[in-house]
mmCIF file of C-alpha atoms in Angstrom:
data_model
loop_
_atom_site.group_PDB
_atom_site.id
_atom_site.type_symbol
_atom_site.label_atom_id
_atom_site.label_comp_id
_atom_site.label_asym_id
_atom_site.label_seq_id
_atom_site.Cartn_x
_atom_site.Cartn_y
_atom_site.Cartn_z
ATOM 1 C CA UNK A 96 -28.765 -6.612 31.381
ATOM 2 C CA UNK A 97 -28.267 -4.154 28.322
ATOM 3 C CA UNK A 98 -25.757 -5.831 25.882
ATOM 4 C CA UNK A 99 -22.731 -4.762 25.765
ATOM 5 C CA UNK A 100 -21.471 -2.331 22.944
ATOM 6 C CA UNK A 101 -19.290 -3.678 19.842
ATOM 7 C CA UNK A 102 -16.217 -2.223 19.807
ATOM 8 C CA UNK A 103 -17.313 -0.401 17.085
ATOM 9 C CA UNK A 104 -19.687 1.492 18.284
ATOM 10 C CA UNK A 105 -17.637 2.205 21.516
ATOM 11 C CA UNK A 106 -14.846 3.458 18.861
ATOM 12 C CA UNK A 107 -17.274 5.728 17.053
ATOM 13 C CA UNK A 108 -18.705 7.101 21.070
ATOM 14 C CA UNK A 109 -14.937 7.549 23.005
ATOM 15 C CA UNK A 110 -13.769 9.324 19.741
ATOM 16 C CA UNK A 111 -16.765 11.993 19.836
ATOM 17 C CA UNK A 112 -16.159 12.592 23.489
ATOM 18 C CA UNK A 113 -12.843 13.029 23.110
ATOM 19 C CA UNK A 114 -13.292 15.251 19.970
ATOM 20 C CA UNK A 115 -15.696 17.303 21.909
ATOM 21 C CA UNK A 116 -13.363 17.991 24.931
ATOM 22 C CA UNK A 117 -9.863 18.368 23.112
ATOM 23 C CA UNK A 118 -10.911 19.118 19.477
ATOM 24 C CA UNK A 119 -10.295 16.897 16.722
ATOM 25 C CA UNK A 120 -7.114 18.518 15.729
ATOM 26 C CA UNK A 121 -5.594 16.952 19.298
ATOM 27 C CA UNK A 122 -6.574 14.107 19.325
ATOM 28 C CA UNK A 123 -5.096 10.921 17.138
ATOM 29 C CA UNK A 124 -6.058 7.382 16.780
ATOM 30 C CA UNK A 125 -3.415 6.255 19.261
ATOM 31 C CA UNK A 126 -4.894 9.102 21.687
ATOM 32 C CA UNK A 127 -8.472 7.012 21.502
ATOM 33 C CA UNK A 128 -6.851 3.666 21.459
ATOM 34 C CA UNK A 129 -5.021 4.272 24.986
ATOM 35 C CA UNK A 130 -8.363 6.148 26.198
ATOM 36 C CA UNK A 131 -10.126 2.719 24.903
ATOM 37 C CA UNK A 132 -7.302 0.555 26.183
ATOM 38 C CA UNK A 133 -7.436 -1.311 23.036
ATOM 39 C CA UNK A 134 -4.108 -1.417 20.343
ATOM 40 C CA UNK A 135 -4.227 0.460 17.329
ATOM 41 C CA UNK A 136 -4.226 -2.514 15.677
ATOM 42 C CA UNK A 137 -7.599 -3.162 17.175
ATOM 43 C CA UNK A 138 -9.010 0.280 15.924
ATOM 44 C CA UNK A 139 -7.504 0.264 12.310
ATOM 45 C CA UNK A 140 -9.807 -3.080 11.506
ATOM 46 C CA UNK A 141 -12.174 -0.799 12.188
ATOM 47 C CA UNK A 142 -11.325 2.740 10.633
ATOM 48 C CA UNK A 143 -8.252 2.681 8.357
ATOM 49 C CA UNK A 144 -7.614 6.802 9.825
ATOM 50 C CA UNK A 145 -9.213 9.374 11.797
ATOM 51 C CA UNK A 146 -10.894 10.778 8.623
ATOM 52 C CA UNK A 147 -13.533 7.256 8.732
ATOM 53 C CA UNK A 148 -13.972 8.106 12.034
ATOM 54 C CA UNK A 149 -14.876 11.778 11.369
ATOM 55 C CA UNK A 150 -17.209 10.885 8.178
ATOM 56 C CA UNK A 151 -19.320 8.510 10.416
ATOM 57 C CA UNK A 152 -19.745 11.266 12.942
ATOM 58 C CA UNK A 153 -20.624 13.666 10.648
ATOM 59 C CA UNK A 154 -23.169 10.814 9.082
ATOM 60 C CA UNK A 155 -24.392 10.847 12.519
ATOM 61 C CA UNK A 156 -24.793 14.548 13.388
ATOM 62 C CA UNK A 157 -26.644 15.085 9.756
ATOM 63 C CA UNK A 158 -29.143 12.365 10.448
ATOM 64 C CA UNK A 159 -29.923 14.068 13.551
ATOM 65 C CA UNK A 160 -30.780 17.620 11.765
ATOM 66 C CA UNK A 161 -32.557 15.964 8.758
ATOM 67 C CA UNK A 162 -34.984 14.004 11.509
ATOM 68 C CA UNK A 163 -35.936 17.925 13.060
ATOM 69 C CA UNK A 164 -35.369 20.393 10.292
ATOM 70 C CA UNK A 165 -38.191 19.927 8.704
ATOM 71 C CA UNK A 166 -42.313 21.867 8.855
ATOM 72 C CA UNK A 167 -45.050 19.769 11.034
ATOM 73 C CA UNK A 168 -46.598 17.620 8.784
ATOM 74 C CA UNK A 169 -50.730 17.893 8.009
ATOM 75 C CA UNK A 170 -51.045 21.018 10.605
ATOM 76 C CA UNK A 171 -50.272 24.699 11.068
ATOM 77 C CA UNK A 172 -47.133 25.943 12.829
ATOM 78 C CA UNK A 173 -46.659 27.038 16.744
ATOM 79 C CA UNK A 174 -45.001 28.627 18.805
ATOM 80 C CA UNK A 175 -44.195 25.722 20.567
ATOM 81 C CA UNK A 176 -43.042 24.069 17.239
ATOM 82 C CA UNK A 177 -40.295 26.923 17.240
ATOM 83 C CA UNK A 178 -39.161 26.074 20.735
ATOM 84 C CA UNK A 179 -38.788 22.381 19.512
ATOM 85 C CA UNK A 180 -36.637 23.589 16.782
ATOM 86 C CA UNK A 181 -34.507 25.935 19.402
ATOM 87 C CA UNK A 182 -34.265 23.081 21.512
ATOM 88 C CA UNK A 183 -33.149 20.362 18.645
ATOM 89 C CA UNK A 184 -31.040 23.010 17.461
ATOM 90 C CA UNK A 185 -29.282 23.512 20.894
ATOM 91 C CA UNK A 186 -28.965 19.814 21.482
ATOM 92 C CA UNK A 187 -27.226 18.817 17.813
ATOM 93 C CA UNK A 188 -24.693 21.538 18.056
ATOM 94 C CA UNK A 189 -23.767 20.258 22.008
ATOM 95 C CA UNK A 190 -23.045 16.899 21.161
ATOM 96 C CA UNK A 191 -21.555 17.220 17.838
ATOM 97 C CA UNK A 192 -19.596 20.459 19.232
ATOM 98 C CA UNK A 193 -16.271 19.691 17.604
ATOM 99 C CA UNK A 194 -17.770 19.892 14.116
ATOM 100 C CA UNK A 195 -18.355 23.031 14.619
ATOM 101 C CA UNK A 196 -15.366 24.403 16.456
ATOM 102 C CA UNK A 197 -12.928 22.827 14.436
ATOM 103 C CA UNK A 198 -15.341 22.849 10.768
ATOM 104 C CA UNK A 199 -12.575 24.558 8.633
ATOM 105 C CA UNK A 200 -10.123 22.543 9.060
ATOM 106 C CA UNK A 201 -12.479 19.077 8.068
ATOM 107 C CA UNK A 202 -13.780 20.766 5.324
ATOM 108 C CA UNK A 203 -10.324 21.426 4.215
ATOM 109 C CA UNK A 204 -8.430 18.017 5.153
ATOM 110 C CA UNK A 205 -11.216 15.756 3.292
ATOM 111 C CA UNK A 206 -12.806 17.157 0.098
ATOM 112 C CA UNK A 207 -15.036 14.252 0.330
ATOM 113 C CA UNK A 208 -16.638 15.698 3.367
ATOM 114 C CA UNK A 209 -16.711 19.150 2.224
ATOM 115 C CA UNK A 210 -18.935 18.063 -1.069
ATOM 116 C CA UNK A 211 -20.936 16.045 1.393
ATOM 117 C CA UNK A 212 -21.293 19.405 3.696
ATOM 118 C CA UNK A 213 -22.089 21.714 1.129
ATOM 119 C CA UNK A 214 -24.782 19.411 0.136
ATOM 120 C CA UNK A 215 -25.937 19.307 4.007
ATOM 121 C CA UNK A 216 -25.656 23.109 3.810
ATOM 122 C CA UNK A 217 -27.882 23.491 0.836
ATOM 123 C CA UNK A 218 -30.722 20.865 2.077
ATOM 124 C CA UNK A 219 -30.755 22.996 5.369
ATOM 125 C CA UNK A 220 -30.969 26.151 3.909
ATOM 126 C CA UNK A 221 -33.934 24.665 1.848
ATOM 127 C CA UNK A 222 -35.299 23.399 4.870
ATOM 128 C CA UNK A 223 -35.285 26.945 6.825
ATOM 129 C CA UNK A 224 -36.995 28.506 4.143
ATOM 130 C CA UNK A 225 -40.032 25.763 4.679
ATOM 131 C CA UNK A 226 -40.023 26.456 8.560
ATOM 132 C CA UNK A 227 -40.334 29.645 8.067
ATOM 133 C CA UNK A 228 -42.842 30.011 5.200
ATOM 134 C CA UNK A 229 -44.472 27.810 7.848
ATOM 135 C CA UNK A 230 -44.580 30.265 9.997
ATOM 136 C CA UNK A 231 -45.454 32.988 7.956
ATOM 137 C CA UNK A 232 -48.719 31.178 6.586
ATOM 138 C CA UNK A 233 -49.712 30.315 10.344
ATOM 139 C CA UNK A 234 -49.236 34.317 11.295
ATOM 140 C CA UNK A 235 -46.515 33.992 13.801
ATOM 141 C CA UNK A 236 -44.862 36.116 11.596
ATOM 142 C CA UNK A 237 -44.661 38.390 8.780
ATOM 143 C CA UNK A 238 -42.180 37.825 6.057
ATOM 144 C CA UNK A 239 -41.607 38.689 2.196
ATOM 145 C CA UNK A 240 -40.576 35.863 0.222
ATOM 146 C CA UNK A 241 -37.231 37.473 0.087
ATOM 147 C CA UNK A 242 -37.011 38.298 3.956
ATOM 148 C CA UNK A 243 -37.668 34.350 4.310
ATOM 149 C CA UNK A 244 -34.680 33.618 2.138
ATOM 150 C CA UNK A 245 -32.383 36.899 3.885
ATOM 151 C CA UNK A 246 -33.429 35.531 7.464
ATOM 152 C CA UNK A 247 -32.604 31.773 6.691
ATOM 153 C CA UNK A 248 -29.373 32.763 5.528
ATOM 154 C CA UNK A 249 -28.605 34.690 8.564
ATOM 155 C CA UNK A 250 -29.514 32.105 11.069
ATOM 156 C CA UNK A 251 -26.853 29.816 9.046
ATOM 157 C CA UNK A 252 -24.409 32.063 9.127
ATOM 158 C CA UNK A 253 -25.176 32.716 13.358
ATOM 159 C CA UNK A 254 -25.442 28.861 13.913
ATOM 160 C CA UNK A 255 -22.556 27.719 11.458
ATOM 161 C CA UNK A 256 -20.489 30.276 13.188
ATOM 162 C CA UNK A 257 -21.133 30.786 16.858
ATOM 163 C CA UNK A 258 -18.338 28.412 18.101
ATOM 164 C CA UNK A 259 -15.763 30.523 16.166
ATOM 165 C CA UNK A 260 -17.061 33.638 16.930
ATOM 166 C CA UNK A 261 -16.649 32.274 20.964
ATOM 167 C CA UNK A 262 -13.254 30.814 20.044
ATOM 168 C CA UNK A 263 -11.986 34.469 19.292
ATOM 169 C CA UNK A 264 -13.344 36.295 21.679
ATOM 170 C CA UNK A 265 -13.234 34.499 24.937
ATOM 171 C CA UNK A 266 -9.630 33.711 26.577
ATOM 172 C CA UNK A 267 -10.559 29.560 27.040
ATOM 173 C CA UNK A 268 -11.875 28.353 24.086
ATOM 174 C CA UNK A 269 -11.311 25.389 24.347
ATOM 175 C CA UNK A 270 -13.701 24.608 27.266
ATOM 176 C CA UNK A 271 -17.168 25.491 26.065
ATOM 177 C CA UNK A 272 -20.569 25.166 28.437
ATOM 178 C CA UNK A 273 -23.252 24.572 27.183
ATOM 179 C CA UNK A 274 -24.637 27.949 28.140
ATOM 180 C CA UNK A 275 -22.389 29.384 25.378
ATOM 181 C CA UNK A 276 -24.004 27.389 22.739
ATOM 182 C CA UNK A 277 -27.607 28.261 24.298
ATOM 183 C CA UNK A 278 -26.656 32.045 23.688
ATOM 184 C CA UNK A 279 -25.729 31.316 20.203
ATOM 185 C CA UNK A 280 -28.834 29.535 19.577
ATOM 186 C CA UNK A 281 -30.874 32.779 21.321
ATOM 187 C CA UNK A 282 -29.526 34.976 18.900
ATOM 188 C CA UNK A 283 -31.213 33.292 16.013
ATOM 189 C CA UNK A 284 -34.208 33.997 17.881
ATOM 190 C CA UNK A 285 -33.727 37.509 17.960
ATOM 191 C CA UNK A 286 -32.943 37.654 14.597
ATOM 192 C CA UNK A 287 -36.780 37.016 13.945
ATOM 193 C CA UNK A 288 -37.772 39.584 16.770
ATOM 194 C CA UNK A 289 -38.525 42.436 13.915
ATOM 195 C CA UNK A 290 -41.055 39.830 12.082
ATOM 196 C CA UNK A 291 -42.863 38.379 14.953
ATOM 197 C CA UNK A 292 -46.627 39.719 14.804
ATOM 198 C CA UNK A 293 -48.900 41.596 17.374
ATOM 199 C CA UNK A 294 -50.650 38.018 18.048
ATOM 200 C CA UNK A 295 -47.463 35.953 18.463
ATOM 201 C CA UNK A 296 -45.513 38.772 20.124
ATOM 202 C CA UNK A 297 -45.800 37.148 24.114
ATOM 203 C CA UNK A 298 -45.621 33.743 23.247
ATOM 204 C CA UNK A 299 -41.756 34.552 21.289
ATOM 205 C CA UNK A 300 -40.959 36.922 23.973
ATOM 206 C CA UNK A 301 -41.443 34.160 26.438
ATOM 207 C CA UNK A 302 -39.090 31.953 24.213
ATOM 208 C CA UNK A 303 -36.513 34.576 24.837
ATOM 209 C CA UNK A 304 -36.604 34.795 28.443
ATOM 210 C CA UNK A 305 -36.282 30.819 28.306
ATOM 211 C CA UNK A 306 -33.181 30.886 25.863
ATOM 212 C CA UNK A 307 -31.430 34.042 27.022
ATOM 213 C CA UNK A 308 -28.161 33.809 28.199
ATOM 214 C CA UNK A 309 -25.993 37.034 29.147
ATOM 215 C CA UNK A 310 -22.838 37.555 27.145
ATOM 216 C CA UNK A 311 -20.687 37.864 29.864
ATOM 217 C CA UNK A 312 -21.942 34.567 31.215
ATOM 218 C CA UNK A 313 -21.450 32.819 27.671
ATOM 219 C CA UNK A 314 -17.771 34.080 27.499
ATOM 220 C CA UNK A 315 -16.866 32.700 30.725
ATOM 221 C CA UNK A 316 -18.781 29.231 30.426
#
């Protein structure tokens, strides 16, 4: 029999799911207490406010990039090291959705947690630049040293801002598939389409096919 979770931990896990489904901004501790059927009392020995809550999550969702983000180790690059990344990329922004549908707002309510995203934001961008130089030195593609840094940039940008870009263009935003996030995660992938060499060119081509998603189809998910 698996053991059963600490409240805790069951805390920290009803609070992202509710995050996720409502956003953060409609949802209060009393809202996951009565979802937990616990008191408030019972959550505040855990988290004195929703902002302890939020912090651990983000703890959470940045452990999660800094275990992918990152160039194979003692090898060259793939293609199929690219489709990892896609894949890791697609997955972290799903379950941490609220983050970034409702980023503004944290950053703004706890300058704690903005210091400790800009950081995030810089070790990423760092991070990019390795992939990619990655996959420059392996052939897959072709890139100045200043392309690299351009190209990192925009994939931030894309991925950083794909949930708010949705929010304001599609009538229900506040009920995102994952499908929509898949598109957003595609369109970094294109981004790269005009650097991708002759030898490479199939392989990434097939990586579209996988991760395309229409518009229309990611504006009504």
């Amino acid at each position: 029999m698996a053991p059963r979770m600490k409240t805790r931990e069951r805390i920290v896990q009803n609070s992202l799911e509710l995050f996720n489904q409502q956003g953060e901004r409609s949802v209060s501790t009393n809202h996951i207490a009565a979802h937990m059927e616990i008191s408030p009392g019972n959550l505040y020995y855990h988290f004195p406010n929703k902002q302890a809550i939020i912090a651990l999550l983000f703890s959470q969702y940045e452990e999660l990039v800094d275990s992918f983000l990152r160039p194979p180790q003692g090898r060259a690059a793939t293609v199929e090291d690219k489709r990892f990344y896609l894949k890791a990329l697609l997955a972290a922004m799903w379950n941490y959705r609220f983050l970034h549908r409702d980023l503004e707002h944290l950053l703004d309510s706890d300058p704690e947690l903005a210091a400790r995203y800009r950081r995030f934001s810089e070790r990423c961008l760092r991070q990019g630049q390795a992939i990619y130089r990655g996959f420059v030195e392996a052939g897959i593609l072709a890139m100045a040293p200043a392309q690299i840094e351009s190209l990192t940039i925009n994939a931030w940008i894309v991925l950083t801002s794909w949930v708010r870009f949705l929010s304001t263009t599609r009538e229900h935003s506040a009920h995102l598939g994952e499908e929509a996030f898949k598109r957003g995660v595609y369109q970094v992938l294109v981004l790269e389409l005009g650097f991708v060499t002759d030898n490479a060119r199939s392989a990434v081509e097939a990586l579209c096919e996988e991760f395309h998603v229409p518009f229309n189809q990611a504006l009504e998910q």
